[in-house]
PDB file of C-alpha atoms in Angstrom:
ATOM      1  CA  GLU X   5       5.130  25.601 -20.718  1.00 95.00           C
ATOM      2  CA  ILE X   6       2.047  24.302 -18.283  1.00 97.00           C
ATOM      3  CA  VAL X   7       1.539  25.989 -15.422  1.00 98.00           C
ATOM      4  CA  LEU X   8      -0.150  23.940 -12.485  1.00 98.00           C
ATOM      5  CA  THR X   9      -1.838  26.192 -10.192  1.00 98.00           C
ATOM      6  CA  GLN X  10      -2.688  24.044  -6.644  1.00 98.00           C
ATOM      7  CA  SER X  11      -5.940  24.054  -3.998  1.00 95.00           C
ATOM      8  CA  PRO X  12      -6.275  25.442  -1.580  1.00 96.00           C
ATOM      9  CA  GLU X  13      -3.096  27.373  -0.647  1.00 97.00           C
ATOM     10  CA  ILE X  14      -3.527  26.483   2.708  1.00 98.00           C
ATOM     11  CA  LEU X  15      -5.814  23.619   4.479  1.00 97.00           C
ATOM     12  CA  SER X  16      -6.175  23.095   8.702  1.00 97.00           C
ATOM     13  CA  LEU X  17      -7.660  19.627   9.802  1.00 97.00           C
ATOM     14  CA  SER X  18      -7.591  17.126  12.486  1.00 97.00           C
ATOM     15  CA  PRO X  19      -6.232  14.158  12.275  1.00 97.00           C
ATOM     16  CA  GLY X  20      -8.321  11.707  11.284  1.00 97.00           C
ATOM     17  CA  GLU X  21     -10.444  13.655   8.933  1.00 97.00           C
ATOM     18  CA  ARG X  22      -9.899  13.739   4.852  1.00 98.00           C
ATOM     19  CA  ALA X  23      -8.311  16.085   2.799  1.00 98.00           C
ATOM     20  CA  THR X  24      -9.221  17.015  -0.877  1.00 98.00           C
ATOM     21  CA  LEU X  25      -6.317  18.956  -2.452  1.00 98.00           C
ATOM     22  CA  SER X  26      -7.194  19.919  -5.740  1.00 98.00           C
ATOM     23  CA  CYS X  27      -5.114  20.910  -9.007  1.00 98.00           C
ATOM     24  CA  ARG X  28      -5.105  21.946 -11.894  1.00 98.00           C
ATOM     25  CA  ALA X  29      -3.106  22.279 -15.477  1.00 98.00           C
ATOM     26  CA  SER X  30      -3.011  25.391 -18.051  1.00 97.00           C
ATOM     27  CA  GLN X  31      -3.753  22.609 -20.343  1.00 97.00           C
ATOM     28  CA  SER X  32      -4.215  19.535 -20.724  1.00 97.00           C
ATOM     29  CA  VAL X  33      -2.153  16.706 -19.645  1.00 97.00           C
ATOM     30  CA  ARG X  34      -3.603  13.901 -19.780  1.00 97.00           C
ATOM     31  CA  ASN X  35      -3.225  11.760 -16.880  1.00 96.00           C
ATOM     32  CA  PHE X  36       0.698  12.556 -16.401  1.00 97.00           C
ATOM     33  CA  LEU X  37       0.659  13.719 -12.791  1.00 97.00           C
ATOM     34  CA  GLY X  38       2.316  13.266  -9.924  1.00 97.00           C
ATOM     35  CA  TRP X  39       2.004  14.109  -6.439  1.00 98.00           C
ATOM     36  CA  TYR X  40       5.051  14.911  -3.773  1.00 98.00           C
ATOM     37  CA  GLN X  41       4.732  15.020   0.221  1.00 98.00           C
ATOM     38  CA  ARG X  42       7.515  17.545   1.343  1.00 96.00           C
ATOM     39  CA  ARG X  43       7.746  16.831   5.572  1.00 95.00           C
ATOM     40  CA  PRO X  44       9.720  19.843   7.563  1.00 90.00           C
ATOM     41  CA  GLY X  45      13.987  19.311   6.961  1.00 88.00           C
ATOM     42  CA  GLN X  46      13.169  16.928   4.341  1.00 91.00           C
ATOM     43  CA  ALA X  47      12.998  16.248   0.402  1.00 91.00           C
ATOM     44  CA  PRO X  48       9.803  15.720  -1.396  1.00 92.00           C
ATOM     45  CA  ARG X  49       8.864  11.842  -1.555  1.00 95.00           C
ATOM     46  CA  LEU X  50       7.296  11.102  -5.201  1.00 96.00           C
ATOM     47  CA  LEU X  51       3.241   9.994  -3.806  1.00 97.00           C
ATOM     48  CA  ILE X  52       1.218   8.871  -6.672  1.00 97.00           C
ATOM     49  CA  TYR X  53       2.390   8.901 -10.187  1.00 96.00           C
ATOM     50  CA  ASP X  54       0.384   9.205 -14.007  1.00 96.00           C
ATOM     51  CA  ALA X  55      -3.221  10.831 -12.019  1.00 97.00           C
ATOM     52  CA  SER X  56      -3.521   6.950  -9.844  1.00 97.00           C
ATOM     53  CA  ASN X  57      -1.013   5.043  -9.752  1.00 96.00           C
ATOM     54  CA  ARG X  58       1.044   5.062  -5.441  1.00 96.00           C
ATOM     55  CA  ALA X  59       4.430   4.467  -6.012  1.00 94.00           C
ATOM     56  CA  THR X  60       6.680   2.579  -3.836  1.00 92.00           C
ATOM     57  CA  GLY X  61       5.547   1.434   0.205  1.00 94.00           C
ATOM     58  CA  ILE X  62       2.715   4.067  -0.506  1.00 96.00           C
ATOM     59  CA  PRO X  63      -0.230   3.691   1.776  1.00 97.00           C
ATOM     60  CA  ALA X  64      -3.579   2.693   0.726  1.00 97.00           C
ATOM     61  CA  ARG X  65      -5.179   6.130   2.243  1.00 98.00           C
ATOM     62  CA  PHE X  66      -3.505   8.080  -0.353  1.00 98.00           C
ATOM     63  CA  SER X  67      -4.938   8.105  -3.756  1.00 98.00           C
ATOM     64  CA  GLY X  68      -4.899  10.200  -7.109  1.00 98.00           C
ATOM     65  CA  SER X  69      -7.685  11.196  -9.454  1.00 98.00           C
ATOM     66  CA  GLY X  70      -8.210  12.697 -11.938  1.00 97.00           C
ATOM     67  CA  SER X  71      -7.895  13.715 -15.957  1.00 97.00           C
ATOM     68  CA  GLY X  72      -7.171  16.263 -18.781  1.00 97.00           C
ATOM     69  CA  THR X  73      -6.425  19.651 -16.686  1.00 98.00           C
ATOM     70  CA  ASP X  74      -7.942  18.863 -12.975  1.00 98.00           C
ATOM     71  CA  PHE X  75      -6.777  15.972 -10.655  1.00 98.00           C
ATOM     72  CA  THR X  76      -7.224  15.922  -6.529  1.00 98.00           C
ATOM     73  CA  LEU X  77      -4.999  14.383  -3.515  1.00 98.00           C
ATOM     74  CA  THR X  78      -6.845  12.179  -1.375  1.00 98.00           C
ATOM     75  CA  ILE X  79      -6.410  11.338   1.945  1.00 98.00           C
ATOM     76  CA  SER X  80      -8.345   9.380   3.650  1.00 97.00           C
ATOM     77  CA  SER X  81      -7.801   9.853   7.089  1.00 97.00           C
ATOM     78  CA  LEU X  82      -5.376  12.119   7.786  1.00 97.00           C
ATOM     79  CA  GLU X  83      -2.180  11.086  10.024  1.00 97.00           C
ATOM     80  CA  PRO X  84       0.385  12.862  12.530  1.00 95.00           C
ATOM     81  CA  GLU X  85       2.751  12.131   9.728  1.00 95.00           C
ATOM     82  CA  ASP X  86       0.425  13.633   7.141  1.00 97.00           C
ATOM     83  CA  PHE X  87       0.971  16.672   7.568  1.00 97.00           C
ATOM     84  CA  ALA X  88       3.041  18.126   5.404  1.00 97.00           C
ATOM     85  CA  VAL X  89       3.387  20.289   1.445  1.00 97.00           C
ATOM     86  CA  TYR X  90       1.851  18.611  -1.385  1.00 98.00           C
ATOM     87  CA  TYR X  91       3.483  19.013  -5.403  1.00 98.00           C
ATOM     88  CA  CYS X  92       2.121  18.201  -8.667  1.00 98.00           C
ATOM     89  CA  GLN X  93       3.819  17.009 -10.781  1.00 98.00           C
ATOM     90  CA  GLN X  94       3.363  16.545 -14.607  1.00 97.00           C
ATOM     91  CA  ARG X  95       5.364  15.168 -16.774  1.00 96.00           C
ATOM     92  CA  SER X  96       3.044  15.799 -20.230  1.00 96.00           C
ATOM     93  CA  SER X  97       5.150  18.339 -21.807  1.00 94.00           C
ATOM     94  CA  TRP X  98       8.957  19.518 -22.167  1.00 93.00           C
ATOM     95  CA  PRO X  99       9.453  22.036 -19.326  1.00 96.00           C
ATOM     96  CA  LEU X 100       8.171  19.298 -16.496  1.00 96.00           C
ATOM     97  CA  THR X 101       6.917  22.024 -14.028  1.00 97.00           C
ATOM     98  CA  PHE X 102       4.657  21.550 -11.073  1.00 98.00           C
ATOM     99  CA  GLY X 103       2.757  23.095  -9.028  1.00 98.00           C
ATOM    100  CA  GLY X 104       2.969  25.664  -5.803  1.00 97.00           C
ATOM    101  CA  GLY X 105       2.362  23.553  -3.116  1.00 97.00           C
ATOM    102  CA  THR X 106      -0.713  23.217  -0.633  1.00 98.00           C
ATOM    103  CA  ARG X 107       0.507  22.962   3.364  1.00 97.00           C
ATOM    104  CA  VAL X 108      -2.072  20.489   4.706  1.00 98.00           C
ATOM    105  CA  GLU X 109      -2.037  21.909   8.481  1.00 97.00           C
ATOM    106  CA  ILE X 110      -3.023  20.759  12.254  1.00 94.00           C
ATOM    107  CA  LYS X 111      -6.732  22.788  13.009  1.00 91.00           C
TER     108      LYS X 111
ATOM    109  CA  GLN V  28      17.855   1.669  -1.109  1.00 89.00           C
ATOM    110  CA  VAL V  29      18.908   5.189  -3.107  1.00 94.00           C
ATOM    111  CA  GLN V  30      21.103   7.360  -1.997  1.00 95.00           C
ATOM    112  CA  LEU V  31      22.521  11.160  -3.014  1.00 97.00           C
ATOM    113  CA  GLN V  32      24.272  13.767  -2.149  1.00 97.00           C
ATOM    114  CA  GLU V  33      24.829  17.128  -3.072  1.00 97.00           C
ATOM    115  CA  SER V  34      28.022  18.317  -2.502  1.00 97.00           C
ATOM    116  CA  GLY V  35      29.633  21.295  -4.152  1.00 96.00           C
ATOM    117  CA  PRO V  36      30.028  25.741  -2.148  1.00 96.00           C
ATOM    118  CA  GLY V  37      27.414  27.356  -0.263  1.00 95.00           C
ATOM    119  CA  LEU V  38      28.138  31.235  -1.715  1.00 97.00           C
ATOM    120  CA  VAL V  39      28.462  31.702  -5.664  1.00 97.00           C
ATOM    121  CA  ARG V  40      29.559  35.195  -6.586  1.00 97.00           C
ATOM    122  CA  PRO V  41      26.935  36.862  -8.863  1.00 97.00           C
ATOM    123  CA  SER V  42      28.131  36.463 -13.166  1.00 96.00           C
ATOM    124  CA  GLU V  43      30.929  33.362 -12.292  1.00 97.00           C
ATOM    125  CA  THR V  44      29.506  28.906 -12.311  1.00 97.00           C
ATOM    126  CA  LEU V  45      28.127  28.107  -9.624  1.00 97.00           C
ATOM    127  CA  SER V  46      29.405  23.911  -9.183  1.00 98.00           C
ATOM    128  CA  LEU V  47      27.168  21.536  -7.886  1.00 98.00           C
ATOM    129  CA  THR V  48      28.339  17.890  -7.933  1.00 98.00           C
ATOM    130  CA  CYS V  49      26.032  14.353  -6.783  1.00 98.00           C
ATOM    131  CA  THR V  50      27.270  11.533  -5.094  1.00 97.00           C
ATOM    132  CA  VAL V  51      24.800   8.026  -5.404  1.00 97.00           C
ATOM    133  CA  SER V  52      25.193   5.263  -2.920  1.00 96.00           C
ATOM    134  CA  GLY V  53      23.282   2.105  -2.474  1.00 94.00           C
ATOM    135  CA  GLY V  54      23.118   1.789  -6.503  1.00 92.00           C
ATOM    136  CA  SER V  55      24.156   2.266  -9.335  1.00 91.00           C
ATOM    137  CA  LEU V  56      23.908   4.978 -12.316  1.00 92.00           C
ATOM    138  CA  THR V  57      23.971   3.148 -15.092  1.00 91.00           C
ATOM    139  CA  GLY V  58      20.032   2.856 -16.817  1.00 89.00           C
ATOM    140  CA  HIS V  59      18.727   5.807 -14.813  1.00 92.00           C
ATOM    141  CA  TYR V  60      18.005   9.041 -15.908  1.00 95.00           C
ATOM    142  CA  TRP V  61      19.966  11.858 -13.177  1.00 96.00           C
ATOM    143  CA  SER V  62      18.239  15.062 -12.407  1.00 97.00           C
ATOM    144  CA  TRP V  63      19.402  18.916 -10.665  1.00 98.00           C
ATOM    145  CA  ILE V  64      16.158  20.424  -9.620  1.00 98.00           C
ATOM    146  CA  ARG V  65      16.125  23.726  -7.529  1.00 98.00           C
ATOM    147  CA  GLN V  66      13.366  26.084  -4.812  1.00 96.00           C
ATOM    148  CA  PRO V  67      14.076  29.435  -4.816  1.00 97.00           C
ATOM    149  CA  PRO V  68      12.754  31.288  -1.818  1.00 96.00           C
ATOM    150  CA  GLY V  69       8.844  31.114  -1.038  1.00 93.00           C
ATOM    151  CA  LYS V  70       8.567  29.977  -4.771  1.00 95.00           C
ATOM    152  CA  ARG V  71       8.230  26.994  -7.169  1.00 95.00           C
ATOM    153  CA  LEU V  72      10.243  23.180  -7.447  1.00 96.00           C
ATOM    154  CA  GLU V  73      11.741  24.233 -11.226  1.00 97.00           C
ATOM    155  CA  TRP V  74      12.590  21.717 -12.872  1.00 97.00           C
ATOM    156  CA  ILE V  75      17.057  21.866 -14.523  1.00 98.00           C
ATOM    157  CA  GLY V  76      17.472  19.043 -16.600  1.00 96.00           C
ATOM    158  CA  HIS V  77      17.845  15.439 -17.007  1.00 93.00           C
ATOM    159  CA  ILE V  78      21.542  13.105 -17.718  1.00 95.00           C
ATOM    160  CA  TYR V  79      21.226   9.508 -18.146  1.00 93.00           C
ATOM    161  CA  TYR V  80      24.337   7.881 -17.924  1.00 90.00           C
ATOM    162  CA  THR V  81      25.175   7.638 -20.878  1.00 90.00           C
ATOM    163  CA  GLY V  82      25.549  11.028 -21.215  1.00 89.00           C
ATOM    164  CA  SER V  83      23.131  12.762 -22.779  1.00 91.00           C
ATOM    165  CA  ASN V  84      20.825  14.866 -21.443  1.00 92.00           C
ATOM    166  CA  ASN V  85      18.009  17.063 -21.666  1.00 93.00           C
ATOM    167  CA  TYR V  86      17.531  21.156 -19.568  1.00 96.00           C
ATOM    168  CA  ASN V  87      14.869  23.238 -19.180  1.00 97.00           C
ATOM    169  CA  PRO V  88      14.856  26.064 -21.994  1.00 96.00           C
ATOM    170  CA  SER V  89      14.912  28.817 -19.436  1.00 96.00           C
ATOM    171  CA  LEU V  90      18.416  27.945 -18.464  1.00 96.00           C
ATOM    172  CA  LYS V  91      19.389  26.831 -20.878  1.00 95.00           C
ATOM    173  CA  SER V  92      21.415  28.254 -22.599  1.00 96.00           C
ATOM    174  CA  ARG V  93      24.259  28.547 -18.942  1.00 97.00           C
ATOM    175  CA  VAL V  94      23.431  24.547 -17.576  1.00 97.00           C
ATOM    176  CA  THR V  95      26.124  22.262 -18.174  1.00 97.00           C
ATOM    177  CA  ILE V  96      24.772  18.883 -17.006  1.00 97.00           C
ATOM    178  CA  SER V  97      27.477  15.782 -17.122  1.00 95.00           C
ATOM    179  CA  VAL V  98      27.760  12.433 -15.928  1.00 95.00           C
ATOM    180  CA  ASP V  99      31.441  10.489 -14.021  1.00 94.00           C
ATOM    181  CA  THR V 100      29.740   6.781 -13.601  1.00 92.00           C
ATOM    182  CA  SER V 101      33.144   6.434 -12.590  1.00 93.00           C
ATOM    183  CA  LYS V 102      33.185   7.924  -9.645  1.00 95.00           C
ATOM    184  CA  ASN V 103      29.266   7.001  -9.209  1.00 95.00           C
ATOM    185  CA  GLN V 104      28.477  10.867  -9.492  1.00 96.00           C
ATOM    186  CA  PHE V 105      26.996  13.690 -11.707  1.00 97.00           C
ATOM    187  CA  SER V 106      27.429  16.950 -12.031  1.00 97.00           C
ATOM    188  CA  LEU V 107      26.007  20.791 -12.573  1.00 98.00           C
ATOM    189  CA  ARG V 108      27.344  23.490 -13.824  1.00 98.00           C
ATOM    190  CA  LEU V 109      25.787  27.201 -13.680  1.00 98.00           C
ATOM    191  CA  SER V 110      27.058  30.004 -15.082  1.00 97.00           C
ATOM    192  CA  SER V 111      26.760  33.364 -14.998  1.00 97.00           C
ATOM    193  CA  VAL V 112      25.237  33.320 -11.965  1.00 97.00           C
ATOM    194  CA  THR V 113      22.385  36.079 -10.680  1.00 97.00           C
ATOM    195  CA  ALA V 114      20.921  36.844  -7.398  1.00 97.00           C
ATOM    196  CA  ALA V 115      18.097  34.845  -8.715  1.00 97.00           C
ATOM    197  CA  ASP V 116      19.886  31.663  -8.844  1.00 98.00           C
ATOM    198  CA  THR V 117      19.208  31.955  -5.152  1.00 98.00           C
ATOM    199  CA  ALA V 118      17.938  28.838  -4.244  1.00 98.00           C
ATOM    200  CA  LEU V 119      17.717  24.978  -2.457  1.00 97.00           C
ATOM    201  CA  TYR V 120      19.313  22.968  -5.430  1.00 98.00           C
ATOM    202  CA  TYR V 121      18.001  18.997  -5.407  1.00 97.00           C
ATOM    203  CA  CYS V 122      19.900  15.664  -6.228  1.00 98.00           C
ATOM    204  CA  VAL V 123      17.612  13.283  -8.058  1.00 97.00           C
ATOM    205  CA  ARG V 124      16.448  10.152 -10.025  1.00 96.00           C
ATOM    206  CA  VAL V 125      14.392  10.166 -11.854  1.00 94.00           C
ATOM    207  CA  HIS V 126      11.361   7.977 -12.378  1.00 86.00           C
ATOM    208  CA  ILE V 127      10.103   6.535 -14.894  1.00 77.00           C
ATOM    209  CA  GLY V 128       7.989   8.226 -17.177  1.00 81.00           C
ATOM    210  CA  ASP V 129       9.623  11.229 -15.417  1.00 91.00           C
ATOM    211  CA  TYR V 130       8.777  11.500 -12.032  1.00 95.00           C
ATOM    212  CA  PHE V 131      11.640  11.898  -9.068  1.00 95.00           C
ATOM    213  CA  ASP V 132      11.722   8.781  -7.199  1.00 93.00           C
ATOM    214  CA  TYR V 133      14.641   9.250  -4.859  1.00 94.00           C
ATOM    215  CA  TRP V 134      15.925  12.760  -3.205  1.00 96.00           C
ATOM    216  CA  GLY V 135      19.011  14.443  -2.192  1.00 96.00           C
ATOM    217  CA  GLN V 136      18.512  16.228   0.738  1.00 94.00           C
ATOM    218  CA  GLY V 137      19.702  19.064  -0.956  1.00 96.00           C
ATOM    219  CA  THR V 138      22.088  22.015  -0.919  1.00 97.00           C
ATOM    220  CA  ARG V 139      21.435  26.186  -0.169  1.00 97.00           C
ATOM    221  CA  VAL V 140      23.619  28.505  -2.707  1.00 98.00           C
ATOM    222  CA  SER V 141      23.885  31.822  -2.264  1.00 98.00           C
ATOM    223  CA  VAL V 142      24.804  33.820  -4.875  1.00 97.00           C
ATOM    224  CA  SER V 143      25.775  37.325  -3.701  1.00 95.00           C
ATOM    225  CA  SER V 144      29.104  39.397  -3.781  1.00 93.00           C
TER     226      SER V 144
END
């Protein structure tokens, strides 16, 4: 099974700052990686699929990049509602697996 | 807007079978895969399995011997059964719609299931 490792575990930033989150796969997942946001008390929301495609209704400040084993989610300028936990997920091979999450908290 | 709602017991005894149902509203089961995902306390999200509206399915090998996911298109529901549960099966369980390409676009709010005597 493919293991996804996210870093950092916690990212402390201020509104308006740029957030850069990392997801590393234990083997190549090509570009078959997605990102989710989970706000407190809510279910996860799909942000990015296939490494760089924004899901329906996702603001342009969210962008994804990477291929193979190294991926990045960038939030260009943090809004108050962006402080949440972010997960990556691979669909390259079964079983589908998730990363452990990065918490973006207010500094 | 597609909405999913999990239902089922919040407490299950060890060695018994966990049973959850997901009711889908605002859309049809037809043409989509549907899935169950769980998150044990302090651990990462874990994909349990998929089912297509026709009934074909795919399970996580780590759970395959204990899992059954079924679909009832007449009720617009799909269900999860997990047998021989232990404390390790205590988790927040989500029912989810599978987006094109095995991502997950619509999620239920989740239901907490504890395994305890």
